[in-house]
Amino acid sequence: MTNLLINVDHVGTLRNAREETFPDPVHAAARCEQAGADGIVFHLREDRRHITERDVRLLAETVNGKLDFELSTEEEVVSICCDVVPDLATLVPERREEVTTEGGLDVTASRPRLNAVTDRLYGAGVDQVSLFVDPVPAQIEATAAVGANCVELHTGDFAEASTEAARREEAERLAAAADAAHETGLRVHAGHGLDYNNFSLFRETVPHVAEVSIGFAVMARAILVGMDQAVRDMRATVANAQP
Ligand code: PXP
C-alpha cells in the first residue's frame, strides 16, 4: 500500500502568524500518527517561516513513523539535516518570495551541488535521499545520475489543471515519469496539491508510487472537522484508490 506522509508545515504557519507557541506542529504530528499517518514531513525553510529548529529537534525525537526532512541545499540547513539524520531527506528548490514550493528542482542545471549534498546526506547516515522534480524525463535521468535513491514527482500541474482533459494529460505525464524512475531503480514518491478529490485519478493512472506527501488539503480539512478525522479520511482515500 502507498505510504501516507503528512506535512505539518501549515500548523507552524498558523502559530507563527500570531507569534504564539500554539498550535504546535509537534503535537499535530503526534495526532497525525495516532490517526494513521505512516510518517511526518516538514520543510525547514531558510527563512524559518513555519518550521523552526526547535520543531525539527522535537519532531526528530518524537515521530515514531517515517520522518521526511525537506530542505534546500543551503549550507546551514544541510548541516542541521545531517545532524538530525531523518529517515528521508527530500531536496527541494526554494525561493524566499514564493508562497509555497512552485516547481521541481532543475537537477540538470545543478548537478555538482546536488551531487555533493546527496553524498553528504548519505555520509551522515541518511538512508533515503530524494529529489523533488517535475515529471520530465531529463530530470529523472539526472536524479539517478546525481546519486539519489528516490524521486518525488511534483504533482502540482496535475492538481492545478483546470479541465478534466488537462488533468488526465498531466496524470499521463506523471505515469510516464514514474515508469522511467522505476526502471532506473529510483523509489517513487509524489506530492503537491494532492487532495481528497484528485487522489483516485492520480493513483489509478500513475504506477509504482511507494509514498505520497500531503499537507494543505489535510490541514484545511482539519480546521473544520478535526485532525483525527481529516487524517483518517485521507488514509481511507489513499487506501481505497486502486492502481
Ligand atoms: N512535497 C513537496 C516537496 C512540497 O514542497 C510540498 C508542499 O509543502 C508537498 C509535497 C505537499 O504539498 P501540499 O501541501 O499541497 O499537499
mmCIF file of C-alpha atoms and ligand atoms in Angstrom:
data_model
loop_
_atom_site.group_PDB
_atom_site.id
_atom_site.type_symbol
_atom_site.label_atom_id
_atom_site.label_comp_id
_atom_site.label_asym_id
_atom_site.label_seq_id
_atom_site.Cartn_x
_atom_site.Cartn_y
_atom_site.Cartn_z
ATOM 1 C CA MET A 1 0.000 0.000 0.000
ATOM 2 C CA THR A 2 1.091 3.558 -0.674
ATOM 3 C CA ASN A 3 2.650 5.220 2.400
ATOM 4 C CA LEU A 4 0.876 8.376 3.541
ATOM 5 C CA LEU A 5 3.167 11.036 4.991
ATOM 6 C CA ILE A 6 1.547 14.187 6.352
ATOM 7 C CA ASN A 7 3.205 17.592 6.104
ATOM 8 C CA VAL A 8 2.748 19.708 9.276
ATOM 9 C CA ASP A 9 4.259 22.997 7.984
ATOM 10 C CA HIS A 10 0.907 24.775 7.970
ATOM 11 C CA VAL A 11 0.482 24.260 11.700
ATOM 12 C CA GLY A 12 3.692 26.227 12.137
ATOM 13 C CA THR A 13 2.431 28.896 9.730
ATOM 14 C CA LEU A 14 -0.657 29.436 11.894
ATOM 15 C CA ARG A 15 1.344 29.518 15.116
ATOM 16 C CA ASN A 16 3.885 31.972 13.738
ATOM 17 C CA ALA A 17 1.195 34.264 12.301
ATOM 18 C CA ARG A 18 0.357 35.228 15.889
ATOM 19 C CA GLU A 19 3.910 34.829 17.199
ATOM 20 C CA GLU A 20 2.455 32.269 19.583
ATOM 21 C CA THR A 21 3.591 28.913 20.971
ATOM 22 C CA PHE A 22 0.462 27.125 19.691
ATOM 23 C CA PRO A 23 -0.808 25.312 17.700
ATOM 24 C CA ASP A 24 2.305 23.167 17.913
ATOM 25 C CA PRO A 25 3.425 21.212 14.805
ATOM 26 C CA VAL A 26 4.930 18.648 17.187
ATOM 27 C CA HIS A 27 1.537 17.978 18.810
ATOM 28 C CA ALA A 28 -0.073 17.927 15.366
ATOM 29 C CA ALA A 29 2.438 15.334 14.172
ATOM 30 C CA ALA A 30 1.583 13.058 17.100
ATOM 31 C CA ARG A 31 -2.126 13.394 16.289
ATOM 32 C CA CYS A 32 -1.467 12.589 12.620
ATOM 33 C CA GLU A 33 0.407 9.441 13.557
ATOM 34 C CA GLN A 34 -2.306 8.360 16.002
ATOM 35 C CA ALA A 35 -4.868 8.795 13.231
ATOM 36 C CA GLY A 36 -2.979 6.531 10.831
ATOM 37 C CA ALA A 37 -0.290 8.544 9.035
ATOM 38 C CA ASP A 38 2.785 6.478 8.153
ATOM 39 C CA GLY A 39 5.050 9.408 8.804
ATOM 40 C CA ILE A 40 5.552 13.137 9.013
ATOM 41 C CA VAL A 41 7.036 15.678 6.602
ATOM 42 C CA PHE A 42 8.347 19.150 7.362
ATOM 43 C CA HIS A 43 10.274 21.749 5.395
ATOM 44 C CA LEU A 44 12.859 23.736 7.334
ATOM 45 C CA ARG A 45 12.943 26.856 5.196
ATOM 46 C CA GLU A 46 15.891 29.204 5.081
ATOM 47 C CA ASP A 47 13.638 31.988 6.459
ATOM 48 C CA ARG A 48 12.091 29.646 9.127
ATOM 49 C CA ARG A 49 8.654 30.942 8.196
ATOM 50 C CA HIS A 50 6.842 27.890 9.560
ATOM 51 C CA ILE A 51 9.017 25.115 10.987
ATOM 52 C CA THR A 52 11.752 26.192 13.421
ATOM 53 C CA GLU A 53 14.872 24.405 14.620
ATOM 54 C CA ARG A 54 13.118 23.680 17.904
ATOM 55 C CA ASP A 55 10.366 21.889 15.941
ATOM 56 C CA VAL A 56 12.929 19.894 13.973
ATOM 57 C CA ARG A 57 14.680 18.621 17.102
ATOM 58 C CA LEU A 58 11.410 17.684 18.818
ATOM 59 C CA LEU A 59 9.959 16.051 15.703
ATOM 60 C CA ALA A 60 13.137 14.007 15.328
ATOM 61 C CA GLU A 61 12.745 12.817 18.931
ATOM 62 C CA THR A 62 9.020 12.159 18.925
ATOM 63 C CA VAL A 63 7.922 10.952 15.488
ATOM 64 C CA ASN A 64 7.607 7.161 15.550
ATOM 65 C CA GLY A 65 6.981 6.573 11.857
ATOM 66 C CA LYS A 66 8.969 7.823 8.892
ATOM 67 C CA LEU A 67 10.424 11.320 9.116
ATOM 68 C CA ASP A 68 10.894 13.253 5.867
ATOM 69 C CA PHE A 69 13.042 16.408 6.147
ATOM 70 C CA GLU A 70 12.507 18.719 3.157
ATOM 71 C CA LEU A 71 15.369 21.100 2.541
ATOM 72 C CA SER A 72 17.174 23.302 0.073
ATOM 73 C CA THR A 73 20.913 22.968 -0.494
ATOM 74 C CA GLU A 74 21.675 25.942 1.788
ATOM 75 C CA GLU A 75 24.681 25.131 3.967
ATOM 76 C CA GLU A 76 23.176 25.683 7.422
ATOM 77 C CA VAL A 77 20.010 23.698 6.688
ATOM 78 C CA VAL A 78 22.038 20.833 5.208
ATOM 79 C CA SER A 79 24.135 20.752 8.402
ATOM 80 C CA ILE A 80 21.024 20.573 10.582
ATOM 81 C CA CYS A 81 19.675 17.743 8.436
ATOM 82 C CA CYS A 82 22.969 15.850 8.721
ATOM 83 C CA ASP A 83 22.812 16.294 12.490
ATOM 84 C CA VAL A 84 19.212 15.104 12.792
ATOM 85 C CA VAL A 85 19.556 12.151 10.367
ATOM 86 C CA PRO A 86 15.914 11.774 9.251
ATOM 87 C CA ASP A 87 14.715 8.586 7.532
ATOM 88 C CA LEU A 88 14.358 10.533 4.299
ATOM 89 C CA ALA A 89 15.804 13.843 3.111
ATOM 90 C CA THR A 90 13.973 15.465 0.205
ATOM 91 C CA LEU A 91 15.819 18.213 -1.638
ATOM 92 C CA VAL A 92 13.513 20.940 -2.958
ATOM 93 C CA PRO A 93 14.030 24.289 -4.686
ATOM 94 C CA GLU A 94 13.416 27.343 -2.543
ATOM 95 C CA ARG A 95 12.752 30.980 -3.299
ATOM 96 C CA ARG A 96 12.022 33.422 -0.480
ATOM 97 C CA GLU A 97 9.246 35.210 -2.404
ATOM 98 C CA GLU A 98 7.245 32.053 -3.095
ATOM 99 C CA VAL A 99 4.072 31.224 -1.139
ATOM 100 C CA THR A 100 4.807 27.504 -1.472
ATOM 101 C CA THR A 101 7.255 25.367 -3.453
ATOM 102 C CA GLU A 102 6.471 26.319 -7.023
ATOM 103 C CA GLY A 103 8.076 23.649 -9.147
ATOM 104 C CA GLY A 104 10.641 20.889 -9.201
ATOM 105 C CA LEU A 105 14.410 21.205 -8.978
ATOM 106 C CA ASP A 106 16.349 21.815 -12.154
ATOM 107 C CA VAL A 107 18.625 18.864 -11.470
ATOM 108 C CA THR A 108 20.257 19.006 -14.888
ATOM 109 C CA ALA A 109 21.436 22.577 -14.173
ATOM 110 C CA SER A 110 22.657 21.963 -10.597
ATOM 111 C CA ARG A 111 24.219 18.538 -10.750
ATOM 112 C CA PRO A 112 27.519 19.232 -8.951
ATOM 113 C CA ARG A 113 25.864 20.912 -5.946
ATOM 114 C CA LEU A 114 23.092 18.301 -5.694
ATOM 115 C CA ASN A 115 25.627 15.532 -6.023
ATOM 116 C CA ALA A 116 27.758 16.978 -3.202
ATOM 117 C CA VAL A 117 24.758 17.458 -0.881
ATOM 118 C CA THR A 118 23.404 13.970 -1.642
ATOM 119 C CA ASP A 119 26.784 12.452 -0.778
ATOM 120 C CA ARG A 120 26.937 14.460 2.444
ATOM 121 C CA LEU A 121 23.484 13.270 3.494
ATOM 122 C CA TYR A 122 24.379 9.621 2.864
ATOM 123 C CA GLY A 123 27.667 10.166 4.687
ATOM 124 C CA ALA A 124 25.751 11.459 7.721
ATOM 125 C CA GLY A 125 23.685 8.258 7.782
ATOM 126 C CA VAL A 126 20.530 9.284 5.912
ATOM 127 C CA ASP A 127 19.313 6.142 4.104
ATOM 128 C CA GLN A 128 16.951 7.706 1.595
ATOM 129 C CA VAL A 129 17.689 10.856 -0.392
ATOM 130 C CA SER A 130 15.033 12.153 -2.750
ATOM 131 C CA LEU A 131 14.932 14.986 -5.280
ATOM 132 C CA PHE A 132 11.665 16.822 -5.942
ATOM 133 C CA VAL A 133 11.327 17.164 -9.721
ATOM 134 C CA ASP A 134 8.795 17.877 -12.433
ATOM 135 C CA PRO A 135 7.713 14.777 -14.399
ATOM 136 C CA VAL A 136 10.266 15.349 -17.152
ATOM 137 C CA PRO A 137 12.496 12.501 -18.454
ATOM 138 C CA ALA A 138 15.739 14.528 -18.372
ATOM 139 C CA GLN A 139 15.149 15.418 -14.704
ATOM 140 C CA ILE A 140 14.515 11.790 -13.765
ATOM 141 C CA GLU A 141 17.728 10.697 -15.501
ATOM 142 C CA ALA A 142 19.670 13.469 -13.765
ATOM 143 C CA THR A 143 18.189 12.485 -10.382
ATOM 144 C CA ALA A 144 19.579 8.980 -10.746
ATOM 145 C CA ALA A 145 22.892 10.340 -12.053
ATOM 146 C CA VAL A 146 23.285 12.605 -9.011
ATOM 147 C CA GLY A 147 23.039 9.522 -6.797
ATOM 148 C CA ALA A 148 19.641 9.984 -5.144
ATOM 149 C CA ASN A 149 17.833 6.708 -4.485
ATOM 150 C CA CYS A 150 14.320 8.248 -4.523
ATOM 151 C CA VAL A 151 12.490 10.815 -6.596
ATOM 152 C CA GLU A 152 9.464 12.868 -5.581
ATOM 153 C CA LEU A 153 7.337 13.704 -8.600
ATOM 154 C CA HIS A 154 5.837 17.185 -8.475
ATOM 155 C CA THR A 155 2.076 16.769 -8.846
ATOM 156 C CA GLY A 156 1.270 20.496 -8.840
ATOM 157 C CA ASP A 157 0.429 20.785 -12.545
ATOM 158 C CA PHE A 158 -1.832 17.747 -12.244
ATOM 159 C CA ALA A 159 -3.602 19.209 -9.205
ATOM 160 C CA GLU A 160 -3.992 22.644 -10.758
ATOM 161 C CA ALA A 161 -5.217 21.507 -14.199
ATOM 162 C CA SER A 162 -8.380 23.447 -14.989
ATOM 163 C CA THR A 163 -10.138 20.892 -17.210
ATOM 164 C CA GLU A 164 -10.655 17.152 -16.914
ATOM 165 C CA ALA A 165 -8.763 16.588 -20.179
ATOM 166 C CA ALA A 166 -5.783 18.620 -18.992
ATOM 167 C CA ARG A 167 -5.752 16.750 -15.700
ATOM 168 C CA ARG A 168 -5.746 13.393 -17.461
ATOM 169 C CA GLU A 169 -2.892 14.591 -19.677
ATOM 170 C CA GLU A 170 -0.880 15.590 -16.600
ATOM 171 C CA ALA A 171 -1.642 12.228 -14.993
ATOM 172 C CA GLU A 172 -0.224 10.508 -18.099
ATOM 173 C CA ARG A 173 2.944 12.626 -17.877
ATOM 174 C CA LEU A 174 3.308 11.576 -14.248
ATOM 175 C CA ALA A 175 2.738 7.941 -15.203
ATOM 176 C CA ALA A 176 5.496 8.047 -17.848
ATOM 177 C CA ALA A 177 7.854 9.704 -15.366
ATOM 178 C CA ALA A 178 7.031 7.128 -12.681
ATOM 179 C CA ASP A 179 7.722 4.304 -15.148
ATOM 180 C CA ALA A 180 11.048 5.859 -16.132
ATOM 181 C CA ALA A 181 12.032 6.418 -12.491
ATOM 182 C CA HIS A 182 11.118 2.858 -11.542
ATOM 183 C CA GLU A 183 13.142 1.470 -14.450
ATOM 184 C CA THR A 184 16.181 3.465 -13.329
ATOM 185 C CA GLY A 185 15.842 1.931 -9.863
ATOM 186 C CA LEU A 186 14.505 5.024 -8.093
ATOM 187 C CA ARG A 187 11.871 4.690 -5.372
ATOM 188 C CA VAL A 188 8.899 6.809 -6.470
ATOM 189 C CA HIS A 189 7.318 9.417 -4.179
ATOM 190 C CA ALA A 190 4.847 12.130 -5.159
ATOM 191 C CA GLY A 191 3.309 15.264 -3.769
ATOM 192 C CA HIS A 192 1.991 18.802 -4.033
ATOM 193 C CA GLY A 193 -1.679 19.630 -4.305
ATOM 194 C CA LEU A 194 -2.905 16.065 -3.868
ATOM 195 C CA ASP A 195 -6.294 16.068 -2.150
ATOM 196 C CA TYR A 196 -9.401 14.056 -1.287
ATOM 197 C CA ASN A 197 -10.866 14.578 -4.774
ATOM 198 C CA ASN A 198 -7.956 14.212 -7.163
ATOM 199 C CA PHE A 199 -6.184 11.300 -5.479
ATOM 200 C CA SER A 200 -8.127 8.475 -7.120
ATOM 201 C CA LEU A 201 -7.381 9.649 -10.685
ATOM 202 C CA PHE A 202 -3.749 10.162 -9.707
ATOM 203 C CA ARG A 203 -3.404 6.681 -8.252
ATOM 204 C CA GLU A 204 -5.316 4.817 -10.936
ATOM 205 C CA THR A 205 -3.096 6.394 -13.619
ATOM 206 C CA VAL A 206 0.344 6.593 -12.004
ATOM 207 C CA PRO A 207 2.157 3.310 -11.215
ATOM 208 C CA HIS A 208 4.962 2.491 -8.735
ATOM 209 C CA VAL A 209 4.059 5.184 -6.183
ATOM 210 C CA ALA A 210 5.514 3.995 -2.881
ATOM 211 C CA GLU A 211 4.771 7.157 -0.921
ATOM 212 C CA VAL A 212 2.812 10.403 -1.040
ATOM 213 C CA SER A 213 3.386 13.611 0.902
ATOM 214 C CA ILE A 214 0.233 15.621 1.581
ATOM 215 C CA GLY A 215 -0.154 18.772 3.649
ATOM 216 C CA PHE A 216 -2.508 21.566 2.729
ATOM 217 C CA ALA A 217 -5.622 19.517 1.944
ATOM 218 C CA VAL A 218 -5.422 17.671 5.266
ATOM 219 C CA MET A 219 -4.706 20.785 7.357
ATOM 220 C CA ALA A 220 -7.511 22.717 5.631
ATOM 221 C CA ARG A 221 -9.962 19.923 6.429
ATOM 222 C CA ALA A 222 -8.593 19.564 9.963
ATOM 223 C CA ILE A 223 -9.615 23.142 10.782
ATOM 224 C CA LEU A 224 -13.246 22.204 10.114
ATOM 225 C CA VAL A 225 -13.520 18.571 11.211
ATOM 226 C CA GLY A 226 -10.507 17.991 13.469
ATOM 227 C CA MET A 227 -7.107 16.478 12.788
ATOM 228 C CA ASP A 228 -8.072 12.882 13.569
ATOM 229 C CA GLN A 229 -10.975 12.882 11.130
ATOM 230 C CA ALA A 230 -9.030 14.713 8.400
ATOM 231 C CA VAL A 231 -6.139 12.234 8.559
ATOM 232 C CA ARG A 232 -8.471 9.226 8.742
ATOM 233 C CA ASP A 233 -10.343 10.497 5.670
ATOM 234 C CA MET A 234 -7.073 10.863 3.746
ATOM 235 C CA ARG A 235 -5.871 7.466 4.962
ATOM 236 C CA ALA A 236 -9.072 5.926 3.558
ATOM 237 C CA THR A 237 -8.752 7.892 0.304
ATOM 238 C CA VAL A 238 -5.217 6.589 -0.216
ATOM 239 C CA ALA A 239 -6.118 3.029 0.816
ATOM 240 C CA ASN A 240 -9.174 2.859 -1.444
ATOM 241 C CA ALA A 241 -7.507 4.239 -4.567
ATOM 242 C CA GLN A 242 -6.628 1.445 -6.972
ATOM 243 C CA PRO A 243 -3.536 1.430 -9.163
HETATM 244 N N1 PXP B 1 6.041 17.707 -1.481
HETATM 245 C C1 PXP B 1 6.826 18.801 -1.513
HETATM 246 C C2 PXP B 1 8.221 18.657 -1.995
HETATM 247 C C3 PXP B 1 6.345 20.063 -1.099
HETATM 248 O O1 PXP B 1 7.151 21.131 -1.126
HETATM 249 C C4 PXP B 1 5.017 20.162 -0.632
HETATM 250 C C5 PXP B 1 4.488 21.492 -0.183
HETATM 251 O O2 PXP B 1 4.969 21.811 1.052
HETATM 252 C C6 PXP B 1 4.240 18.984 -0.590
HETATM 253 C C7 PXP B 1 4.769 17.781 -1.045
HETATM 254 C C8 PXP B 1 2.837 18.987 -0.070
HETATM 255 O O3 PXP B 1 2.019 19.777 -0.837
HETATM 256 P P1 PXP B 1 0.575 20.154 -0.319
HETATM 257 O O4 PXP B 1 0.736 20.955 0.933
HETATM 258 O O5 PXP B 1 -0.025 20.908 -1.442
HETATM 259 O O6 PXP B 1 -0.133 18.841 -0.032
#
